[in-house]
Amino acid sequence: MDRINFRTQIISGHLQPPTTDILLHVTPCLSYTPPELTEPQPTFNTKSLRKLLDGQSADIIDYIFNLMIQSPLFSPKNKGGRVFITPDYNQSMEQQREMTMRRIGYLRDTGLFNGWFEKPAPDGDLWMFAMAETVGVFDHSLGIKLGVHFFLWGGALRFMGTKRHHDKWFKSTETFEVKGCFAMTGLGHGSNVRGIETITRYDASTSEFIINTPCESAQKYWIGGAANHATHTIVFSQLEINGVNDGMHAFIAQIRDENGNVCPNVRIADCGHKIGLNGADNGRIWFDNLRIPRENLLNSVADVSPDGKYLSAIKDPDQGIIVKC
Ligand SMILES: Cc1cc2nc3c(=O)[nH]c(=O)nc-3n(C[C@H](O)[C@H](O)[C@H](O)COP(=O)(O)OP(=O)(O)OC[C@H]3O[C@@H](n4cnc5c(N)ncnc54)[C@H](O)[C@@H]3O)c2cc1C
């Protein structure tokens, strides 16, 4: 073939539509092959090993995997007669966040979270941890997003709150009508929770607390769920009454309305792309004289009376108290 013919052939090759076998498809990475297809059978009984490892959680784990493989949201793929699921980490941060929320919506609609706060210990706790582990095996973002909502937001309500909080928030938390987050960490104080700079003062004339971010290092940072979806948060803050600092307390604050708009007196920024966990929306929060009802103080060990008297079961500020669950 002469030189011109050769070049013409190359150029025309570029102009041809690609054949399907060389098209690049964006698909979830699923190169895993079940070992029984390529390896000899193990010499031990795999069912017994699984019983040993998963114990009484095996049924729960199977139940939840079974829910997941039934939905296209989990990209089920049949390999060697077994169904595998995986998230698509090629998706953008925004798509991964959206998918996490849609997966939660699907699991909620199956009734998986019904009665979350009513499950008696210790079986209830085992159930919750098995659930967290199973969704986390699929995708840590899904595990973290559910963990923040149920274990951090829900756990704070449960253990730091009292009946008035349980009656008001448990049901709407189970249904995700309320999407909870947990604003403890501040930019200037992660492990040093006692040094948190957020300040909450009490206004006896309106029976309200007023939450403030007094400086940049007090901004809440890394808060899971804050960037996109959370409607409410637990705020860890210093409590100050009549100029006296009564120490660290936790409060409930609404940060978005039912349409997802950020509430007045609240500012939120996105922590953005991370090296992992991009399906979880971490954000930063500032409070600018946000007023909340007196009842939003989580009051299992300390309370403020309507006229502004501070009452606490903890006498020594250096000591905590064991809360009976
Ligand atoms: C992906 C992600 C999600 C998160 N989600 C949330 C959330 O939803 N809500 C929330 O409130 N927070 C959240 N956090 C924040 C997390 O709780 C903090 O990062 C953590 O508490 C540590 O705080 P820090 O990052 O400020 O580190 P620092 O406290 O500054 O610690 C820095 C280093 O010093 C060490 N160190 C600290 N104190 C001591 C000490 N006394 N003695 C010895 N060594 C010490 C630490 O081990 C660490 O190596 C999240 C963080 C990440 C990364």
mmCIF file with all atom_site columns, C-alpha atoms in Angstrom, residues 13-195:
data_model
loop_
_atom_site.group_PDB
_atom_site.id
_atom_site.type_symbol
_atom_site.label_atom_id
_atom_site.label_alt_id
_atom_site.label_comp_id
_atom_site.label_asym_id
_atom_site.label_entity_id
_atom_site.label_seq_id
_atom_site.pdbx_PDB_ins_code
_atom_site.Cartn_x
_atom_site.Cartn_y
_atom_site.Cartn_z
_atom_site.occupancy
_atom_site.B_iso_or_equiv
_atom_site.pdbx_formal_charge
_atom_site.auth_seq_id
_atom_site.auth_comp_id
_atom_site.auth_asym_id
_atom_site.auth_atom_id
_atom_site.pdbx_PDB_model_num
ATOM 1   C CA . GLY A 1 13  ? -10.726 4.875   10.533 1.00 0.00 ? 13  GLY A CA 1
ATOM 2   C CA . HIS A 1 14  ? -10.921 7.910   12.813 1.00 0.00 ? 14  HIS A CA 1
ATOM 3   C CA . LEU A 1 15  ? -14.137 9.013   11.134 1.00 0.00 ? 15  LEU A CA 1
ATOM 4   C CA . GLN A 1 16  ? -15.910 5.650   11.546 1.00 0.00 ? 16  GLN A CA 1
ATOM 5   C CA . PRO A 1 17  ? -18.287 5.348   14.533 1.00 0.00 ? 17  PRO A CA 1
ATOM 6   C CA . PRO A 1 18  ? -16.607 3.096   17.129 1.00 0.00 ? 18  PRO A CA 1
ATOM 7   C CA . THR A 1 19  ? -17.766 -0.502  17.256 1.00 0.00 ? 19  THR A CA 1
ATOM 8   C CA . THR A 1 20  ? -19.475 -1.570  20.486 1.00 0.00 ? 20  THR A CA 1
ATOM 9   C CA . ASP A 1 21  ? -16.569 -3.709  21.681 1.00 0.00 ? 21  ASP A CA 1
ATOM 10  C CA . ILE A 1 22  ? -14.264 -0.672  21.923 1.00 0.00 ? 22  ILE A CA 1
ATOM 11  C CA . LEU A 1 23  ? -16.845 1.725   23.430 1.00 0.00 ? 23  LEU A CA 1
ATOM 12  C CA . LEU A 1 24  ? -15.953 2.818   26.933 1.00 0.00 ? 24  LEU A CA 1
ATOM 13  C CA . HIS A 1 25  ? -18.854 2.399   29.337 1.00 0.00 ? 25  HIS A CA 1
ATOM 14  C CA . VAL A 1 26  ? -18.995 3.978   32.755 1.00 0.00 ? 26  VAL A CA 1
ATOM 15  C CA . THR A 1 27  ? -20.010 1.051   34.904 1.00 0.00 ? 27  THR A CA 1
ATOM 16  C CA . PRO A 1 28  ? -19.527 0.199   38.552 1.00 0.00 ? 28  PRO A CA 1
ATOM 17  C CA . CYS A 1 29  ? -16.208 -1.605  39.080 1.00 0.00 ? 29  CYS A CA 1
ATOM 18  C CA . LEU A 1 30  ? -17.124 -5.228  39.620 1.00 0.00 ? 30  LEU A CA 1
ATOM 19  C CA . SER A 1 31  ? -14.147 -7.328  38.646 1.00 0.00 ? 31  SER A CA 1
ATOM 20  C CA . TYR A 1 32  ? -14.499 -9.629  41.627 1.00 0.00 ? 32  TYR A CA 1
ATOM 21  C CA . THR A 1 33  ? -14.905 -13.289 40.760 1.00 0.00 ? 33  THR A CA 1
ATOM 22  C CA . PRO A 1 34  ? -16.355 -15.631 43.367 1.00 0.00 ? 34  PRO A CA 1
ATOM 23  C CA . PRO A 1 35  ? -13.464 -17.849 44.573 1.00 0.00 ? 35  PRO A CA 1
ATOM 24  C CA . GLU A 1 36  ? -15.415 -21.070 44.017 1.00 0.00 ? 36  GLU A CA 1
ATOM 25  C CA . LEU A 1 37  ? -15.255 -20.414 40.237 1.00 0.00 ? 37  LEU A CA 1
ATOM 26  C CA . THR A 1 38  ? -11.451 -20.392 40.122 1.00 0.00 ? 38  THR A CA 1
ATOM 27  C CA . GLU A 1 39  ? -10.247 -22.060 43.340 1.00 0.00 ? 39  GLU A CA 1
ATOM 28  C CA . PRO A 1 40  ? -10.732 -25.580 44.683 1.00 0.00 ? 40  PRO A CA 1
ATOM 29  C CA . GLN A 1 41  ? -13.377 -26.046 47.359 1.00 0.00 ? 41  GLN A CA 1
ATOM 30  C CA . PRO A 1 42  ? -12.085 -25.103 50.832 1.00 0.00 ? 42  PRO A CA 1
ATOM 31  C CA . THR A 1 43  ? -11.303 -28.026 53.104 1.00 0.00 ? 43  THR A CA 1
ATOM 32  C CA . PHE A 1 44  ? -13.371 -26.597 55.940 1.00 0.00 ? 44  PHE A CA 1
ATOM 33  C CA . ASN A 1 45  ? -17.080 -26.003 56.318 1.00 0.00 ? 45  ASN A CA 1
ATOM 34  C CA . THR A 1 46  ? -17.713 -22.403 55.191 1.00 0.00 ? 46  THR A CA 1
ATOM 35  C CA . LYS A 1 47  ? -21.197 -22.391 56.737 1.00 0.00 ? 47  LYS A CA 1
ATOM 36  C CA . SER A 1 48  ? -19.730 -23.145 60.173 1.00 0.00 ? 48  SER A CA 1
ATOM 37  C CA . LEU A 1 49  ? -17.139 -20.404 59.746 1.00 0.00 ? 49  LEU A CA 1
ATOM 38  C CA . ARG A 1 50  ? -19.837 -17.927 58.822 1.00 0.00 ? 50  ARG A CA 1
ATOM 39  C CA . LYS A 1 51  ? -21.901 -18.986 61.835 1.00 0.00 ? 51  LYS A CA 1
ATOM 40  C CA . LEU A 1 52  ? -18.879 -18.366 64.017 1.00 0.00 ? 52  LEU A CA 1
ATOM 41  C CA . LEU A 1 53  ? -18.134 -14.945 62.510 1.00 0.00 ? 53  LEU A CA 1
ATOM 42  C CA . ASP A 1 54  ? -21.646 -13.548 62.124 1.00 0.00 ? 54  ASP A CA 1
ATOM 43  C CA . GLY A 1 55  ? -23.252 -15.374 65.035 1.00 0.00 ? 55  GLY A CA 1
ATOM 44  C CA . GLN A 1 56  ? -26.837 -14.410 65.650 1.00 0.00 ? 56  GLN A CA 1
ATOM 45  C CA . SER A 1 57  ? -26.530 -11.471 63.223 1.00 0.00 ? 57  SER A CA 1
ATOM 46  C CA . ALA A 1 58  ? -26.353 -13.767 60.175 1.00 0.00 ? 58  ALA A CA 1
ATOM 47  C CA . ASP A 1 59  ? -30.111 -13.607 59.539 1.00 0.00 ? 59  ASP A CA 1
ATOM 48  C CA . ILE A 1 60  ? -30.174 -9.811  59.763 1.00 0.00 ? 60  ILE A CA 1
ATOM 49  C CA . ILE A 1 61  ? -27.177 -9.514  57.428 1.00 0.00 ? 61  ILE A CA 1
ATOM 50  C CA . ASP A 1 62  ? -28.825 -11.856 54.894 1.00 0.00 ? 62  ASP A CA 1
ATOM 51  C CA . TYR A 1 63  ? -32.110 -9.973  55.174 1.00 0.00 ? 63  TYR A CA 1
ATOM 52  C CA . ILE A 1 64  ? -30.488 -6.591  54.467 1.00 0.00 ? 64  ILE A CA 1
ATOM 53  C CA . PHE A 1 65  ? -28.323 -7.903  51.584 1.00 0.00 ? 65  PHE A CA 1
ATOM 54  C CA . ASN A 1 66  ? -31.458 -9.415  50.146 1.00 0.00 ? 66  ASN A CA 1
ATOM 55  C CA . LEU A 1 67  ? -33.182 -6.015  50.261 1.00 0.00 ? 67  LEU A CA 1
ATOM 56  C CA . MET A 1 68  ? -30.227 -4.387  48.549 1.00 0.00 ? 68  MET A CA 1
ATOM 57  C CA . ILE A 1 69  ? -29.855 -6.882  45.702 1.00 0.00 ? 69  ILE A CA 1
ATOM 58  C CA . GLN A 1 70  ? -33.511 -6.376  44.790 1.00 0.00 ? 70  GLN A CA 1
ATOM 59  C CA . SER A 1 71  ? -33.032 -2.715  43.863 1.00 0.00 ? 71  SER A CA 1
ATOM 60  C CA . PRO A 1 72  ? -31.269 -1.298  40.768 1.00 0.00 ? 72  PRO A CA 1
ATOM 61  C CA . LEU A 1 73  ? -30.022 1.482   43.076 1.00 0.00 ? 73  LEU A CA 1
ATOM 62  C CA . PHE A 1 74  ? -27.427 -1.019  44.325 1.00 0.00 ? 74  PHE A CA 1
ATOM 63  C CA . SER A 1 75  ? -26.383 -2.130  40.777 1.00 0.00 ? 75  SER A CA 1
ATOM 64  C CA . PRO A 1 76  ? -26.853 -5.891  41.307 1.00 0.00 ? 76  PRO A CA 1
ATOM 65  C CA . LYS A 1 77  ? -24.782 -8.101  38.972 1.00 0.00 ? 77  LYS A CA 1
ATOM 66  C CA . ASN A 1 78  ? -25.075 -11.850 38.617 1.00 0.00 ? 78  ASN A CA 1
ATOM 67  C CA . LYS A 1 79  ? -21.704 -13.644 38.627 1.00 0.00 ? 79  LYS A CA 1
ATOM 68  C CA . GLY A 1 80  ? -21.512 -17.398 38.696 1.00 0.00 ? 80  GLY A CA 1
ATOM 69  C CA . GLY A 1 81  ? -25.087 -17.663 39.954 1.00 0.00 ? 81  GLY A CA 1
ATOM 70  C CA . ARG A 1 82  ? -24.505 -15.229 42.829 1.00 0.00 ? 82  ARG A CA 1
ATOM 71  C CA . VAL A 1 83  ? -25.592 -11.606 43.001 1.00 0.00 ? 83  VAL A CA 1
ATOM 72  C CA . PHE A 1 84  ? -23.023 -8.926  43.802 1.00 0.00 ? 84  PHE A CA 1
ATOM 73  C CA . ILE A 1 85  ? -23.653 -5.262  44.514 1.00 0.00 ? 85  ILE A CA 1
ATOM 74  C CA . THR A 1 86  ? -21.351 -2.271  44.405 1.00 0.00 ? 86  THR A CA 1
ATOM 75  C CA . PRO A 1 87  ? -21.552 1.519   44.307 1.00 0.00 ? 87  PRO A CA 1
ATOM 76  C CA . ASP A 1 88  ? -20.201 3.396   41.296 1.00 0.00 ? 88  ASP A CA 1
ATOM 77  C CA . TYR A 1 89  ? -17.202 5.337   42.531 1.00 0.00 ? 89  TYR A CA 1
ATOM 78  C CA . ASN A 1 90  ? -16.762 6.823   39.038 1.00 0.00 ? 90  ASN A CA 1
ATOM 79  C CA . GLN A 1 91  ? -19.746 9.043   39.730 1.00 0.00 ? 91  GLN A CA 1
ATOM 80  C CA . SER A 1 92  ? -19.225 12.681  40.681 1.00 0.00 ? 92  SER A CA 1
ATOM 81  C CA . MET A 1 93  ? -19.429 13.761  44.331 1.00 0.00 ? 93  MET A CA 1
ATOM 82  C CA . GLU A 1 94  ? -22.895 15.229  43.688 1.00 0.00 ? 94  GLU A CA 1
ATOM 83  C CA . GLN A 1 95  ? -24.136 11.999  42.064 1.00 0.00 ? 95  GLN A CA 1
ATOM 84  C CA . GLN A 1 96  ? -22.741 9.848   44.898 1.00 0.00 ? 96  GLN A CA 1
ATOM 85  C CA . ARG A 1 97  ? -24.472 12.038  47.494 1.00 0.00 ? 97  ARG A CA 1
ATOM 86  C CA . GLU A 1 98  ? -27.741 11.828  45.579 1.00 0.00 ? 98  GLU A CA 1
ATOM 87  C CA . MET A 1 99  ? -27.422 8.030   45.266 1.00 0.00 ? 99  MET A CA 1
ATOM 88  C CA . THR A 1 100 ? -26.757 7.654   49.006 1.00 0.00 ? 100 THR A CA 1
ATOM 89  C CA . MET A 1 101 ? -29.939 9.570   49.824 1.00 0.00 ? 101 MET A CA 1
ATOM 90  C CA . ARG A 1 102 ? -31.969 7.566   47.272 1.00 0.00 ? 102 ARG A CA 1
ATOM 91  C CA . ARG A 1 103 ? -30.668 4.285   48.722 1.00 0.00 ? 103 ARG A CA 1
ATOM 92  C CA . ILE A 1 104 ? -31.692 5.454   52.182 1.00 0.00 ? 104 ILE A CA 1
ATOM 93  C CA . GLY A 1 105 ? -35.144 6.321   50.824 1.00 0.00 ? 105 GLY A CA 1
ATOM 94  C CA . TYR A 1 106 ? -35.464 2.838   49.318 1.00 0.00 ? 106 TYR A CA 1
ATOM 95  C CA . LEU A 1 107 ? -34.390 1.087   52.549 1.00 0.00 ? 107 LEU A CA 1
ATOM 96  C CA . ARG A 1 108 ? -36.752 3.289   54.545 1.00 0.00 ? 108 ARG A CA 1
ATOM 97  C CA . ASP A 1 109 ? -39.648 2.381   52.240 1.00 0.00 ? 109 ASP A CA 1
ATOM 98  C CA . THR A 1 110 ? -38.994 -1.328  52.845 1.00 0.00 ? 110 THR A CA 1
ATOM 99  C CA . GLY A 1 111 ? -39.715 -0.614  56.537 1.00 0.00 ? 111 GLY A CA 1
ATOM 100 C CA . LEU A 1 112 ? -36.151 -1.458  57.577 1.00 0.00 ? 112 LEU A CA 1
ATOM 101 C CA . PHE A 1 113 ? -35.944 1.420   60.061 1.00 0.00 ? 113 PHE A CA 1
ATOM 102 C CA . ASN A 1 114 ? -39.419 1.035   61.570 1.00 0.00 ? 114 ASN A CA 1
ATOM 103 C CA . GLY A 1 115 ? -39.291 0.854   65.354 1.00 0.00 ? 115 GLY A CA 1
ATOM 104 C CA . TRP A 1 116 ? -35.573 1.793   65.429 1.00 0.00 ? 116 TRP A CA 1
ATOM 105 C CA . PHE A 1 117 ? -35.863 3.461   68.832 1.00 0.00 ? 117 PHE A CA 1
ATOM 106 C CA . GLU A 1 118 ? -38.074 0.751   70.323 1.00 0.00 ? 118 GLU A CA 1
ATOM 107 C CA . LYS A 1 119 ? -35.764 -2.227  69.906 1.00 0.00 ? 119 LYS A CA 1
ATOM 108 C CA . PRO A 1 120 ? -34.881 -3.501  73.381 1.00 0.00 ? 120 PRO A CA 1
ATOM 109 C CA . ALA A 1 121 ? -31.228 -4.056  74.369 1.00 0.00 ? 121 ALA A CA 1
ATOM 110 C CA . PRO A 1 122 ? -29.166 -6.148  73.892 1.00 0.00 ? 122 PRO A CA 1
ATOM 111 C CA . ASP A 1 123 ? -30.790 -7.746  70.809 1.00 0.00 ? 123 ASP A CA 1
ATOM 112 C CA . GLY A 1 124 ? -31.833 -4.341  69.484 1.00 0.00 ? 124 GLY A CA 1
ATOM 113 C CA . ASP A 1 125 ? -28.252 -3.088  69.705 1.00 0.00 ? 125 ASP A CA 1
ATOM 114 C CA . LEU A 1 126 ? -26.969 -6.180  67.909 1.00 0.00 ? 126 LEU A CA 1
ATOM 115 C CA . TRP A 1 127 ? -29.569 -5.606  65.203 1.00 0.00 ? 127 TRP A CA 1
ATOM 116 C CA . MET A 1 128 ? -28.479 -1.979  64.764 1.00 0.00 ? 128 MET A CA 1
ATOM 117 C CA . PHE A 1 129 ? -24.783 -2.824  64.579 1.00 0.00 ? 129 PHE A CA 1
ATOM 118 C CA . ALA A 1 130 ? -25.432 -5.664  62.107 1.00 0.00 ? 130 ALA A CA 1
ATOM 119 C CA . MET A 1 131 ? -27.400 -3.214  59.960 1.00 0.00 ? 131 MET A CA 1
ATOM 120 C CA . ALA A 1 132 ? -24.629 -0.599  60.118 1.00 0.00 ? 132 ALA A CA 1
ATOM 121 C CA . GLU A 1 133 ? -21.987 -3.198  59.254 1.00 0.00 ? 133 GLU A CA 1
ATOM 122 C CA . THR A 1 134 ? -23.970 -4.611  56.325 1.00 0.00 ? 134 THR A CA 1
ATOM 123 C CA . VAL A 1 135 ? -24.683 -1.287  54.609 1.00 0.00 ? 135 VAL A CA 1
ATOM 124 C CA . GLY A 1 136 ? -21.066 -0.254  55.353 1.00 0.00 ? 136 GLY A CA 1
ATOM 125 C CA . VAL A 1 137 ? -19.753 -3.336  53.544 1.00 0.00 ? 137 VAL A CA 1
ATOM 126 C CA . PHE A 1 138 ? -21.689 -2.149  50.491 1.00 0.00 ? 138 PHE A CA 1
ATOM 127 C CA . ASP A 1 139 ? -20.557 1.487   50.801 1.00 0.00 ? 139 ASP A CA 1
ATOM 128 C CA . HIS A 1 140 ? -19.079 3.387   53.728 1.00 0.00 ? 140 HIS A CA 1
ATOM 129 C CA . SER A 1 141 ? -20.866 6.574   52.692 1.00 0.00 ? 141 SER A CA 1
ATOM 130 C CA . LEU A 1 142 ? -24.199 4.814   53.156 1.00 0.00 ? 142 LEU A CA 1
ATOM 131 C CA . GLY A 1 143 ? -23.041 3.454   56.535 1.00 0.00 ? 143 GLY A CA 1
ATOM 132 C CA . ILE A 1 144 ? -21.779 6.866   57.673 1.00 0.00 ? 144 ILE A CA 1
ATOM 133 C CA . LYS A 1 145 ? -24.869 8.721   56.492 1.00 0.00 ? 145 LYS A CA 1
ATOM 134 C CA . LEU A 1 146 ? -27.157 6.303   58.343 1.00 0.00 ? 146 LEU A CA 1
ATOM 135 C CA . GLY A 1 147 ? -24.768 6.274   61.316 1.00 0.00 ? 147 GLY A CA 1
ATOM 136 C CA . VAL A 1 148 ? -24.802 10.054  61.660 1.00 0.00 ? 148 VAL A CA 1
ATOM 137 C CA . HIS A 1 149 ? -28.598 10.110  61.419 1.00 0.00 ? 149 HIS A CA 1
ATOM 138 C CA . PHE A 1 150 ? -29.415 7.218   63.744 1.00 0.00 ? 150 PHE A CA 1
ATOM 139 C CA . PHE A 1 151 ? -26.394 6.823   66.046 1.00 0.00 ? 151 PHE A CA 1
ATOM 140 C CA . LEU A 1 152 ? -25.214 10.449  66.414 1.00 0.00 ? 152 LEU A CA 1
ATOM 141 C CA . TRP A 1 153 ? -28.378 12.538  65.997 1.00 0.00 ? 153 TRP A CA 1
ATOM 142 C CA . GLY A 1 154 ? -30.701 9.748   67.211 1.00 0.00 ? 154 GLY A CA 1
ATOM 143 C CA . GLY A 1 155 ? -28.277 8.605   69.911 1.00 0.00 ? 155 GLY A CA 1
ATOM 144 C CA . ALA A 1 156 ? -27.943 12.129  71.304 1.00 0.00 ? 156 ALA A CA 1
ATOM 145 C CA . LEU A 1 157 ? -31.739 12.462  71.408 1.00 0.00 ? 157 LEU A CA 1
ATOM 146 C CA . ARG A 1 158 ? -32.039 9.097   73.083 1.00 0.00 ? 158 ARG A CA 1
ATOM 147 C CA . PHE A 1 159 ? -29.289 9.315   75.707 1.00 0.00 ? 159 PHE A CA 1
ATOM 148 C CA . MET A 1 160 ? -28.883 13.054  76.282 1.00 0.00 ? 160 MET A CA 1
ATOM 149 C CA . GLY A 1 161 ? -32.543 13.936  75.800 1.00 0.00 ? 161 GLY A CA 1
ATOM 150 C CA . THR A 1 162 ? -35.604 13.040  77.852 1.00 0.00 ? 162 THR A CA 1
ATOM 151 C CA . LYS A 1 163 ? -39.211 11.997  77.167 1.00 0.00 ? 163 LYS A CA 1
ATOM 152 C CA . ARG A 1 164 ? -40.134 15.353  75.661 1.00 0.00 ? 164 ARG A CA 1
ATOM 153 C CA . HIS A 1 165 ? -37.446 14.893  73.001 1.00 0.00 ? 165 HIS A CA 1
ATOM 154 C CA . HIS A 1 166 ? -38.233 11.218  72.428 1.00 0.00 ? 166 HIS A CA 1
ATOM 155 C CA . ASP A 1 167 ? -41.942 11.965  71.951 1.00 0.00 ? 167 ASP A CA 1
ATOM 156 C CA . LYS A 1 168 ? -41.252 14.813  69.558 1.00 0.00 ? 168 LYS A CA 1
ATOM 157 C CA . TRP A 1 169 ? -38.386 13.513  67.407 1.00 0.00 ? 169 TRP A CA 1
ATOM 158 C CA . PHE A 1 170 ? -38.168 9.708   67.349 1.00 0.00 ? 170 PHE A CA 1
ATOM 159 C CA . LYS A 1 171 ? -40.954 9.018   64.840 1.00 0.00 ? 171 LYS A CA 1
ATOM 160 C CA . SER A 1 172 ? -39.927 11.758  62.390 1.00 0.00 ? 172 SER A CA 1
ATOM 161 C CA . THR A 1 173 ? -36.327 10.544  62.629 1.00 0.00 ? 173 THR A CA 1
ATOM 162 C CA . GLU A 1 174 ? -37.345 6.977   61.718 1.00 0.00 ? 174 GLU A CA 1
ATOM 163 C CA . THR A 1 175 ? -39.244 8.216   58.656 1.00 0.00 ? 175 THR A CA 1
ATOM 164 C CA . PHE A 1 176 ? -36.498 10.700  57.625 1.00 0.00 ? 176 PHE A CA 1
ATOM 165 C CA . GLU A 1 177 ? -39.057 13.511  57.714 1.00 0.00 ? 177 GLU A CA 1
ATOM 166 C CA . VAL A 1 178 ? -36.374 14.969  59.983 1.00 0.00 ? 178 VAL A CA 1
ATOM 167 C CA . LYS A 1 179 ? -32.827 14.419  58.713 1.00 0.00 ? 179 LYS A CA 1
ATOM 168 C CA . GLY A 1 180 ? -30.464 14.744  61.627 1.00 0.00 ? 180 GLY A CA 1
ATOM 169 C CA . CYS A 1 181 ? -26.815 15.674  61.930 1.00 0.00 ? 181 CYS A CA 1
ATOM 170 C CA . PHE A 1 182 ? -24.427 16.143  64.838 1.00 0.00 ? 182 PHE A CA 1
ATOM 171 C CA . ALA A 1 183 ? -22.439 19.371  65.163 1.00 0.00 ? 183 ALA A CA 1
ATOM 172 C CA . MET A 1 184 ? -19.838 18.765  67.824 1.00 0.00 ? 184 MET A CA 1
ATOM 173 C CA . THR A 1 185 ? -16.467 19.390  66.155 1.00 0.00 ? 185 THR A CA 1
ATOM 174 C CA . GLY A 1 186 ? -15.401 22.988  65.578 1.00 0.00 ? 186 GLY A CA 1
ATOM 175 C CA . LEU A 1 187 ? -12.555 24.133  63.340 1.00 0.00 ? 187 LEU A CA 1
ATOM 176 C CA . GLY A 1 188 ? -10.388 25.062  66.326 1.00 0.00 ? 188 GLY A CA 1
ATOM 177 C CA . HIS A 1 189 ? -11.278 22.175  68.633 1.00 0.00 ? 189 HIS A CA 1
ATOM 178 C CA . GLY A 1 190 ? -11.822 18.586  67.529 1.00 0.00 ? 190 GLY A CA 1
ATOM 179 C CA . SER A 1 191 ? -10.728 16.229  70.292 1.00 0.00 ? 191 SER A CA 1
ATOM 180 C CA . ASN A 1 192 ? -10.788 19.055  72.823 1.00 0.00 ? 192 ASN A CA 1
ATOM 181 C CA . VAL A 1 193 ? -14.572 19.173  73.073 1.00 0.00 ? 193 VAL A CA 1
ATOM 182 C CA . ARG A 1 194 ? -14.462 21.016  76.376 1.00 0.00 ? 194 ARG A CA 1
ATOM 183 C CA . GLY A 1 195 ? -12.772 23.922  74.592 1.00 0.00 ? 195 GLY A CA 1
#
